[in-house]
PDB file of C-alpha atoms in Angstrom:
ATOM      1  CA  UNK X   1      -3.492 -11.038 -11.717  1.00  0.00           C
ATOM      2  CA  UNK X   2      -2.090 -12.871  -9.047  1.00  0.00           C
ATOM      3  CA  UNK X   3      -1.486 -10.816  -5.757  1.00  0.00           C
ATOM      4  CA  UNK X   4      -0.463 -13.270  -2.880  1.00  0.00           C
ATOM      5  CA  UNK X   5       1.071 -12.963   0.337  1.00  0.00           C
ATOM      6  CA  UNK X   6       3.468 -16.067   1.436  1.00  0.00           C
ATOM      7  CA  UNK X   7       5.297 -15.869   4.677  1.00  0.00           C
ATOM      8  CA  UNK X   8       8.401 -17.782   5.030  1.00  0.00           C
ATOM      9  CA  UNK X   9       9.058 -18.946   8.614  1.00  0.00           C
ATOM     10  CA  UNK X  10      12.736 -19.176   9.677  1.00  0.00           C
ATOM     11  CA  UNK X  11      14.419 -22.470   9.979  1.00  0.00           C
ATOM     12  CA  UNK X  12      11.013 -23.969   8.515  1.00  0.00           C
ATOM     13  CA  UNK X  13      10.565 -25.717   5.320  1.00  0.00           C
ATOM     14  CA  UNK X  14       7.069 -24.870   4.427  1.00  0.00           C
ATOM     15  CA  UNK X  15       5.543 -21.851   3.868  1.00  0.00           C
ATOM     16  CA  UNK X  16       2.384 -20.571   5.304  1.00  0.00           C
ATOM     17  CA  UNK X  17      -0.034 -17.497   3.880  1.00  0.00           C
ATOM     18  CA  UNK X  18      -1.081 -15.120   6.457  1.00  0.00           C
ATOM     19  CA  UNK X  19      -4.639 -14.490   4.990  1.00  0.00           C
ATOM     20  CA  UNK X  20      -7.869 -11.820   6.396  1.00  0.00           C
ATOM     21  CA  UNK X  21      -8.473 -13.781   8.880  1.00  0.00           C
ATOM     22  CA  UNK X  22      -5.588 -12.912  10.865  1.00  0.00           C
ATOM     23  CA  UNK X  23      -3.808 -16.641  11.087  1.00  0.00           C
ATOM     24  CA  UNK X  24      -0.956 -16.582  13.131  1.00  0.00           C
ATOM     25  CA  UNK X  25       2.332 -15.281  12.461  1.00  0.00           C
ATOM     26  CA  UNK X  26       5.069 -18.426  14.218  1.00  0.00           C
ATOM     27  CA  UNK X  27       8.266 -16.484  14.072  1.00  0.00           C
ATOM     28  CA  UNK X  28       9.154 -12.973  15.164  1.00  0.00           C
ATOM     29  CA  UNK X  29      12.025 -13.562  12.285  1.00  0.00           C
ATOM     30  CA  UNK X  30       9.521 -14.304   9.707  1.00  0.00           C
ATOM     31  CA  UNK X  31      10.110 -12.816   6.089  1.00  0.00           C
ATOM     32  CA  UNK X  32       7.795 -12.864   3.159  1.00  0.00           C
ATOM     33  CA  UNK X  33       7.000 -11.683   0.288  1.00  0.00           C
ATOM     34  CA  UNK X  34       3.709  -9.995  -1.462  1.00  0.00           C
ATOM     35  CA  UNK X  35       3.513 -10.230  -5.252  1.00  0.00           C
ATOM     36  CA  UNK X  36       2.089  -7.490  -7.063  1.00  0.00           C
ATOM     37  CA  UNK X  37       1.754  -6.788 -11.085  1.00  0.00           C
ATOM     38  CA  UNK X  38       2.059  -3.684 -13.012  1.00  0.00           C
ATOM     39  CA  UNK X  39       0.793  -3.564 -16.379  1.00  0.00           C
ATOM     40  CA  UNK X  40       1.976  -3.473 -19.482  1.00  0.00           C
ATOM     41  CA  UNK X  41       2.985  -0.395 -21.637  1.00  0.00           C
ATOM     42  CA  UNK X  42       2.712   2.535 -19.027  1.00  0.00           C
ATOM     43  CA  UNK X  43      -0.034   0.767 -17.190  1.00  0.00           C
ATOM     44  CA  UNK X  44      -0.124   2.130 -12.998  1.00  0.00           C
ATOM     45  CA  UNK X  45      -0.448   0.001 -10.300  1.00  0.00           C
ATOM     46  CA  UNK X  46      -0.845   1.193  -6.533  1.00  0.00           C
ATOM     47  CA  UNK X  47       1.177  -0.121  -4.049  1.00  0.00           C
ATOM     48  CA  UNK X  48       1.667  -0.554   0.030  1.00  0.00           C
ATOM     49  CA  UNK X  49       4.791  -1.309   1.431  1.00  0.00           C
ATOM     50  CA  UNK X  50       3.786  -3.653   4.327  1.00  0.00           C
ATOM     51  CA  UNK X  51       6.659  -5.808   5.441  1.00  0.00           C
ATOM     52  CA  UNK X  52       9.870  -4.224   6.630  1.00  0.00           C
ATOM     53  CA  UNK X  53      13.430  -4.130   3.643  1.00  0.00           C
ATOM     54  CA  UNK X  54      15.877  -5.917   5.378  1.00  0.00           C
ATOM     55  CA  UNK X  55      18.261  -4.974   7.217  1.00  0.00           C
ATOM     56  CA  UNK X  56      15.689  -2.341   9.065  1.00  0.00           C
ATOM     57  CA  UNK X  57      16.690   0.750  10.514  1.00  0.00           C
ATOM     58  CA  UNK X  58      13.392   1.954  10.848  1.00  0.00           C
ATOM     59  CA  UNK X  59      12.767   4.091   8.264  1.00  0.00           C
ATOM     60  CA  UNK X  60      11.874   2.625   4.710  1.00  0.00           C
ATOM     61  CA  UNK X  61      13.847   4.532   2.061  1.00  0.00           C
ATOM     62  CA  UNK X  62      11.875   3.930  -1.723  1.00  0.00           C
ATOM     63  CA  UNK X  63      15.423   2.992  -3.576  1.00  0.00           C
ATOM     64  CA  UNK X  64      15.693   0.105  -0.571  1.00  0.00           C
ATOM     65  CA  UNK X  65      12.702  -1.634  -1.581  1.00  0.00           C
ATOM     66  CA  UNK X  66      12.559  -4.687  -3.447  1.00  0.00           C
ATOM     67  CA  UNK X  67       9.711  -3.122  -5.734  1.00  0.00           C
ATOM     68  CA  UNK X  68      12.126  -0.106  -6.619  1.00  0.00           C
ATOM     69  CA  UNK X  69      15.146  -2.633  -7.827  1.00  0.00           C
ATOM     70  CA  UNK X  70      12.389  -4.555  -9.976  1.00  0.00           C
ATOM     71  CA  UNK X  71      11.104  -2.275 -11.830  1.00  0.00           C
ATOM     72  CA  UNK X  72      12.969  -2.047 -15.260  1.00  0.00           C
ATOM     73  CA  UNK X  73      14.905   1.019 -16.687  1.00  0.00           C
ATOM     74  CA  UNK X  74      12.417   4.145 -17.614  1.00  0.00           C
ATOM     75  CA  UNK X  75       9.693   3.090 -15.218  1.00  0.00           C
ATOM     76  CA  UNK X  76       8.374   5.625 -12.707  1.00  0.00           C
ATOM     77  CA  UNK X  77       6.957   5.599  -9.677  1.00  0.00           C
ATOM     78  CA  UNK X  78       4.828   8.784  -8.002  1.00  0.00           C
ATOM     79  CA  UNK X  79       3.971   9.638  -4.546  1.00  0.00           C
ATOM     80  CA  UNK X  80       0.866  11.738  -3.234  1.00  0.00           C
ATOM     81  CA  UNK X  81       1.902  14.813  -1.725  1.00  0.00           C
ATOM     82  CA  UNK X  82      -0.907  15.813   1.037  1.00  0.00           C
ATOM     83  CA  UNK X  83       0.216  19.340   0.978  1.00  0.00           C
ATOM     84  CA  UNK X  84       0.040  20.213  -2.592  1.00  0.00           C
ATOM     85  CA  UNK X  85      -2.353  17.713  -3.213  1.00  0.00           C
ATOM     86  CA  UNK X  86      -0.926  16.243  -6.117  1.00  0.00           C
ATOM     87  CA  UNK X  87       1.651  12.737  -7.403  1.00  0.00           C
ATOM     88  CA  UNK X  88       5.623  13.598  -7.243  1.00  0.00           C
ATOM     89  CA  UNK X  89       7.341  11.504  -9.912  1.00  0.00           C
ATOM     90  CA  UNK X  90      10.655   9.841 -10.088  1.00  0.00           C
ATOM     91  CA  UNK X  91      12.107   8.077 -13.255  1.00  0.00           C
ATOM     92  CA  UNK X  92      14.358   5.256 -13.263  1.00  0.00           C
ATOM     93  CA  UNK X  93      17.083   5.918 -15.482  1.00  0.00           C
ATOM     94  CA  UNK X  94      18.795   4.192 -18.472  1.00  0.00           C
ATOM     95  CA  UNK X  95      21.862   3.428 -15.926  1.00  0.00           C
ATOM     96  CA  UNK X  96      18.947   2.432 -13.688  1.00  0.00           C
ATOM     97  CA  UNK X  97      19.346   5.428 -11.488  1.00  0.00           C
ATOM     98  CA  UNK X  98      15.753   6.914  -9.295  1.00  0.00           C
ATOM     99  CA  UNK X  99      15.673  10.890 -10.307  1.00  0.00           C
ATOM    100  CA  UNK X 100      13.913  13.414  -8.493  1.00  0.00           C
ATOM    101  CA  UNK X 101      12.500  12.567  -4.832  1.00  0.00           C
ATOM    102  CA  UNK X 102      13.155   8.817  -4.986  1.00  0.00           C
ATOM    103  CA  UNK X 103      16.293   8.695  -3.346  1.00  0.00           C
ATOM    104  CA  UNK X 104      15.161  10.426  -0.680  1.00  0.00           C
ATOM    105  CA  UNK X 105      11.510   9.059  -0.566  1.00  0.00           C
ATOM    106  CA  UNK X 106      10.292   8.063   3.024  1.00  0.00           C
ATOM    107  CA  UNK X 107       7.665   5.160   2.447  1.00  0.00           C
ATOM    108  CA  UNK X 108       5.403   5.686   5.797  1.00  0.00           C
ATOM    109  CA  UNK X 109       3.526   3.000   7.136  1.00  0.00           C
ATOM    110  CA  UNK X 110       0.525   2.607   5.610  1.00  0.00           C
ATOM    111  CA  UNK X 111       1.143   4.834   2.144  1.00  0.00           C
ATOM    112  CA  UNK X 112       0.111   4.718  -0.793  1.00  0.00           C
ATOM    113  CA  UNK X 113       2.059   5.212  -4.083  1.00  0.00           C
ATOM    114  CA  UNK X 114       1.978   4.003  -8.366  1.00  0.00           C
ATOM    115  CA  UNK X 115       4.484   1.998 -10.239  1.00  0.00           C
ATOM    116  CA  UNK X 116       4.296   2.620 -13.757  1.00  0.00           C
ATOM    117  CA  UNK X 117       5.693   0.568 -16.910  1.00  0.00           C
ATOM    118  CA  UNK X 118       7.470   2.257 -19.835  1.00  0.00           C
ATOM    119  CA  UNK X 119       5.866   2.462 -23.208  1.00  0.00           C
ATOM    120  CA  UNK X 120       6.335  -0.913 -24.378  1.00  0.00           C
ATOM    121  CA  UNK X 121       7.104  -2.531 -21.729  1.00  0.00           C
ATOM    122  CA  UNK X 122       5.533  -5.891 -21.025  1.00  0.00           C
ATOM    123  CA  UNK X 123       3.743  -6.125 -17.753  1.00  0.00           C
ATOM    124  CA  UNK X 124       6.182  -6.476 -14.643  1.00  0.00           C
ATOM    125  CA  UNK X 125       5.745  -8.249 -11.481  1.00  0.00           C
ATOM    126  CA  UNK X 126       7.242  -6.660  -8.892  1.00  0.00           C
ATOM    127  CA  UNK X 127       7.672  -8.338  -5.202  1.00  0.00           C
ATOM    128  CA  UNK X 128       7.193  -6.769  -2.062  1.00  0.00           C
ATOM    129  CA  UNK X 129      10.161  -8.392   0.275  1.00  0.00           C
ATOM    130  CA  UNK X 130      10.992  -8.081   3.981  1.00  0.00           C
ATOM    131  CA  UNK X 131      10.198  -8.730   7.930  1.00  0.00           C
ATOM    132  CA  UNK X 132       6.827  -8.836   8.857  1.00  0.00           C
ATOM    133  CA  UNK X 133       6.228  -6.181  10.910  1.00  0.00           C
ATOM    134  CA  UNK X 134       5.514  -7.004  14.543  1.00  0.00           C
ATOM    135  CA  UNK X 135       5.082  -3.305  16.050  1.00  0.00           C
ATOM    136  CA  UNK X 136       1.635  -4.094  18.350  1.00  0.00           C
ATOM    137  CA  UNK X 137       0.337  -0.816  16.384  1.00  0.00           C
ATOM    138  CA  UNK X 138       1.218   1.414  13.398  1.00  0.00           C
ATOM    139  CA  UNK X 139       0.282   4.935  12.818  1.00  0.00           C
ATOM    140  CA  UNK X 140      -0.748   6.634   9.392  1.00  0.00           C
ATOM    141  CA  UNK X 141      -2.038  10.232   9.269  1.00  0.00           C
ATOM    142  CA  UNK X 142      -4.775  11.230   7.483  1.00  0.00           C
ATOM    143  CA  UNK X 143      -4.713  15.440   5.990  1.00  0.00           C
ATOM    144  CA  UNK X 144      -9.027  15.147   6.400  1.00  0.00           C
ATOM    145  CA  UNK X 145     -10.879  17.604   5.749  1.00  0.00           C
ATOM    146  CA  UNK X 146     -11.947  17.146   2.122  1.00  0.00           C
ATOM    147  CA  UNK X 147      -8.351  16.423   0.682  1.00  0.00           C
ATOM    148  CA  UNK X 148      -7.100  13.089  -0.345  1.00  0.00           C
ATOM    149  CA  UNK X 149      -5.045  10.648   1.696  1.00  0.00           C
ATOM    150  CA  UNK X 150      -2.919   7.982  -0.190  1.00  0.00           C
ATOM    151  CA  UNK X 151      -3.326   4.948   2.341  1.00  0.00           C
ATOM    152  CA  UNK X 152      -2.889   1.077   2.366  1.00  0.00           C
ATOM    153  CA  UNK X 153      -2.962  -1.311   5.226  1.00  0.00           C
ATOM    154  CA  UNK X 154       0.172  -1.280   6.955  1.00  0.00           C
ATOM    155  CA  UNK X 155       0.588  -4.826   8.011  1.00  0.00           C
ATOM    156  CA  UNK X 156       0.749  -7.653   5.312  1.00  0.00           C
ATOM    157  CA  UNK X 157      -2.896  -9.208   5.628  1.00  0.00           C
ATOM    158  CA  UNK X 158      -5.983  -8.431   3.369  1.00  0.00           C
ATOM    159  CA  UNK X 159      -9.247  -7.076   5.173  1.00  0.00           C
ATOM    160  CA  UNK X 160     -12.093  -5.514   4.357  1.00  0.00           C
ATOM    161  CA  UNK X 161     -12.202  -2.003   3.458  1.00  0.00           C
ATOM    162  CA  UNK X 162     -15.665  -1.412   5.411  1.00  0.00           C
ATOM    163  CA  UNK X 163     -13.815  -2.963   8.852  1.00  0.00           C
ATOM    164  CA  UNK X 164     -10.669  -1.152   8.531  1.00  0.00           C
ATOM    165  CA  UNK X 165     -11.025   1.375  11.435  1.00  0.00           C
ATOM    166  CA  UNK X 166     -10.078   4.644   8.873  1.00  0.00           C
ATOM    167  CA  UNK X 167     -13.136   3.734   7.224  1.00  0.00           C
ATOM    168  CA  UNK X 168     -15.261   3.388  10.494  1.00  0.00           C
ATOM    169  CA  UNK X 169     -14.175   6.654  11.830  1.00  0.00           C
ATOM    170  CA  UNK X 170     -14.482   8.123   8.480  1.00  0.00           C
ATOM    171  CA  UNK X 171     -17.395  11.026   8.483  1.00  0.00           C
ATOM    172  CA  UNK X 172     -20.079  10.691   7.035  1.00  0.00           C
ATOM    173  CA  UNK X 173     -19.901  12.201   2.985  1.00  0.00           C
ATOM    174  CA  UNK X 174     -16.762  11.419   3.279  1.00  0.00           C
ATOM    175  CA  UNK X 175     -14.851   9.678  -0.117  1.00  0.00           C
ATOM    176  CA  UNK X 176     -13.024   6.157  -0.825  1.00  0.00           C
ATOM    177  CA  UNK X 177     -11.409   5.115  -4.162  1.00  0.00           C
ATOM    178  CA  UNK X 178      -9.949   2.317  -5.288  1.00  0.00           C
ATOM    179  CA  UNK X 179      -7.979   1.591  -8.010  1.00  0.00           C
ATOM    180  CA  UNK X 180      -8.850  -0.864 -11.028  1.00  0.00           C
ATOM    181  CA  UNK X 181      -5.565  -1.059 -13.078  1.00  0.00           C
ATOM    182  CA  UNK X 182      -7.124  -3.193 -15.894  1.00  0.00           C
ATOM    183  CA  UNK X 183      -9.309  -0.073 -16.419  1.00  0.00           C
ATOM    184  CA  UNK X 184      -6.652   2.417 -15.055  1.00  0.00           C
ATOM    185  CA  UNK X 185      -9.484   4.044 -13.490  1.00  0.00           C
ATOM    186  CA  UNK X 186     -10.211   4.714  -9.967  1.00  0.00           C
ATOM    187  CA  UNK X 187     -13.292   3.535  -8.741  1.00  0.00           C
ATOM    188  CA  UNK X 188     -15.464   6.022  -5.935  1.00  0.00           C
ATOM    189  CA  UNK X 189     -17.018   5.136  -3.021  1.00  0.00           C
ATOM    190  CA  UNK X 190     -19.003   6.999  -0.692  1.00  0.00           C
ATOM    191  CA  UNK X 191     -20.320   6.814   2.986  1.00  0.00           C
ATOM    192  CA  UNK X 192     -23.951   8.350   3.309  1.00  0.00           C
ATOM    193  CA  UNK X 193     -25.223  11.091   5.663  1.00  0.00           C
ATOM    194  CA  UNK X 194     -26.613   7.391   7.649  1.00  0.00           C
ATOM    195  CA  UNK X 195     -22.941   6.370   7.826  1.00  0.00           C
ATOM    196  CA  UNK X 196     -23.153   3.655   4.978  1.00  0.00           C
ATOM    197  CA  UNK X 197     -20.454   2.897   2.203  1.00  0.00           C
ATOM    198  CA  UNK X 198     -22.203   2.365  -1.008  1.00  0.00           C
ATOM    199  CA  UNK X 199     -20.938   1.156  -4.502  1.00  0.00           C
ATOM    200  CA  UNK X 200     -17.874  -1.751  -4.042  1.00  0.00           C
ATOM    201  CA  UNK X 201     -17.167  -0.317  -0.755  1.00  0.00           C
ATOM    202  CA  UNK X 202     -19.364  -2.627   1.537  1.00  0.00           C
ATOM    203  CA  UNK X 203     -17.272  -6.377  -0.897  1.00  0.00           C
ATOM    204  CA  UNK X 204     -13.784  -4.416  -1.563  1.00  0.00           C
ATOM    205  CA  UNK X 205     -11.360  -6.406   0.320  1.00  0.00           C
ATOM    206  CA  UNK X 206      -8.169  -4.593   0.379  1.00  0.00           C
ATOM    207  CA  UNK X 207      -5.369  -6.693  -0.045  1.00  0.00           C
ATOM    208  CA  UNK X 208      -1.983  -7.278   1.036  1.00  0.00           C
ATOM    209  CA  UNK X 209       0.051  -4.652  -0.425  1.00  0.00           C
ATOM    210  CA  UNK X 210      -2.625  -2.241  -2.020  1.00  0.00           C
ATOM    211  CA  UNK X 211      -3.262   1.206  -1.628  1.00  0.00           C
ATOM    212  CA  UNK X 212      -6.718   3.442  -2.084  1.00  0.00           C
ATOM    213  CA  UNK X 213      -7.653   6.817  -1.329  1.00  0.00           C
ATOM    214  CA  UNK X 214      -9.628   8.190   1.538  1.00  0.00           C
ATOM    215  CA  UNK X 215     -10.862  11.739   0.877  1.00  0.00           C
ATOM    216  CA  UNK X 216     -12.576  12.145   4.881  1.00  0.00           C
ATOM    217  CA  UNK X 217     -15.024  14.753   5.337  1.00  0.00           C
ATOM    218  CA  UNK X 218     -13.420  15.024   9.399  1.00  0.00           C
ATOM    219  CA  UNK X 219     -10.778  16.969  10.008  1.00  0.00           C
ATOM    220  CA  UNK X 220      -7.315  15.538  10.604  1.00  0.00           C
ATOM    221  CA  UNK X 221      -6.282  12.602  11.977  1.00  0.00           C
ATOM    222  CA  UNK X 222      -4.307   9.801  12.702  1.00  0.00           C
ATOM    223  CA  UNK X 223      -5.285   6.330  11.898  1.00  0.00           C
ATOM    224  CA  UNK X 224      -3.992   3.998  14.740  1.00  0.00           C
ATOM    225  CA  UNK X 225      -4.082   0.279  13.254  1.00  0.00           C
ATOM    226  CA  UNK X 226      -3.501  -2.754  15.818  1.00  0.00           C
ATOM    227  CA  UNK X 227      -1.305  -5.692  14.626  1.00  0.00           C
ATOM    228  CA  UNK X 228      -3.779  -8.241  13.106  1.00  0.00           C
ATOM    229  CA  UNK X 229      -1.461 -11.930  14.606  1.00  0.00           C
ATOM    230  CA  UNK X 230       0.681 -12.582  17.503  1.00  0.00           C
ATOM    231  CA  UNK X 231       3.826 -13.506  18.305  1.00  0.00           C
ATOM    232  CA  UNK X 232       4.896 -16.286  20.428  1.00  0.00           C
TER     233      UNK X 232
END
């Protein structure tokens, strides 16, 4: 399963992949792309939205996306609700037509949500297409206390889990979980009463466009994330 992140620089005629270690971004008008596959027959895939649908107005609306116009007729895609503490679904219709919340979906920097297949489908890759952001920080809240937040890295580069600051800051007992769609499991993580990940915590790198869950033992907060390249 191929996930990569290619940045195309304006008025350029190669391409260059902004990878965890932060390489430079050349272009404020850079676009790019990050490819991610859902799989086959009702299989789930989580998803981050980390580059900005063009044109911008800043707010990302779900039916905007690139991922949302990929996905074929009778797929649906859910998103976490903190409150209720449960997935919202919307269903693509026959005519191709998002039901439910979809039209009206917000995508917040640095959320979470699934893409699912239909029965039968064959697996779909979907591409994640915009501007990269260049806001010098992005904010994601994060409900705390016990409950689950549906998070992702907000700017298109991978990183490790165990230096993203949400996971620093995290308290201690607190939950991660990470999702393996070839298993369509999620797979738990958690930080000791020493302050130490165990299980794939300490080796998951999160990459570009994927989401996990972070069920923090503190109480509410907001994770603050710096942008990872410069500008000229």
């Amino acid at each position: 399963m191929k996930k990569a992140l290619w940045i195309a620089i304006a008025g350029a005629l190669a391409v260059s992949v902004v990878a965890a270690s932060a390489q430079e971004v050349l272009s404020a008008n850079a676009v790019g792309y990050i490819k991610r596959t859902v799989p086959a027959d009702g299989g789930l895939e989580v998803i981050a939205y980390a580059l900005n649908p063009m044109p911008y107005t800043g707010v990302t609306y779900f039916t905007n996306t690139a991922v949302a116009s990929e996905m074929p007729n009778l797929s649906v895609a859910y998103f976490w609700n903190d409150g209720t503490q449960r997935w919202v679904g919307s269903q693509k219709s026959g005519k191709g037509i998002w039901d439910g919340v979809g039209p009206t979906k917000q995508i917040l920097p640095g959320e979470m949500f699934f893409l699912k297949t239909p029965p039968g489908s064959a697996a779909i890759d979907v591409t994640i297409t915009g501007e990269v952001p260049d806001d010098a920080t992005l904010e994601r809240a994060v409900i705390g206390s016990g409950n689950n937040a549906a998070l992702g890295n907000p700017y298109p580069v991978d990183v490790a889990f165990t230096n993203m600051e949400v996971a620093i800051n995290a308290a201690n007992l607190s939950a991660a979980f990470f999702w393996n769609p070839a298993t369509g499991r999620w797979v738990g993580s958690q930080k000791s009463g020493k302050g130490i990940w165990d299980g794939v915590a300490p080796t998951k790198i999160v990459l570009a466009g994927e989401g996990f869950f972070l069920k923090d033992m503190n109480p509410g907060s907001v994770w603050t994330n710096t942008k990872p390249y410069t500008w000229p």
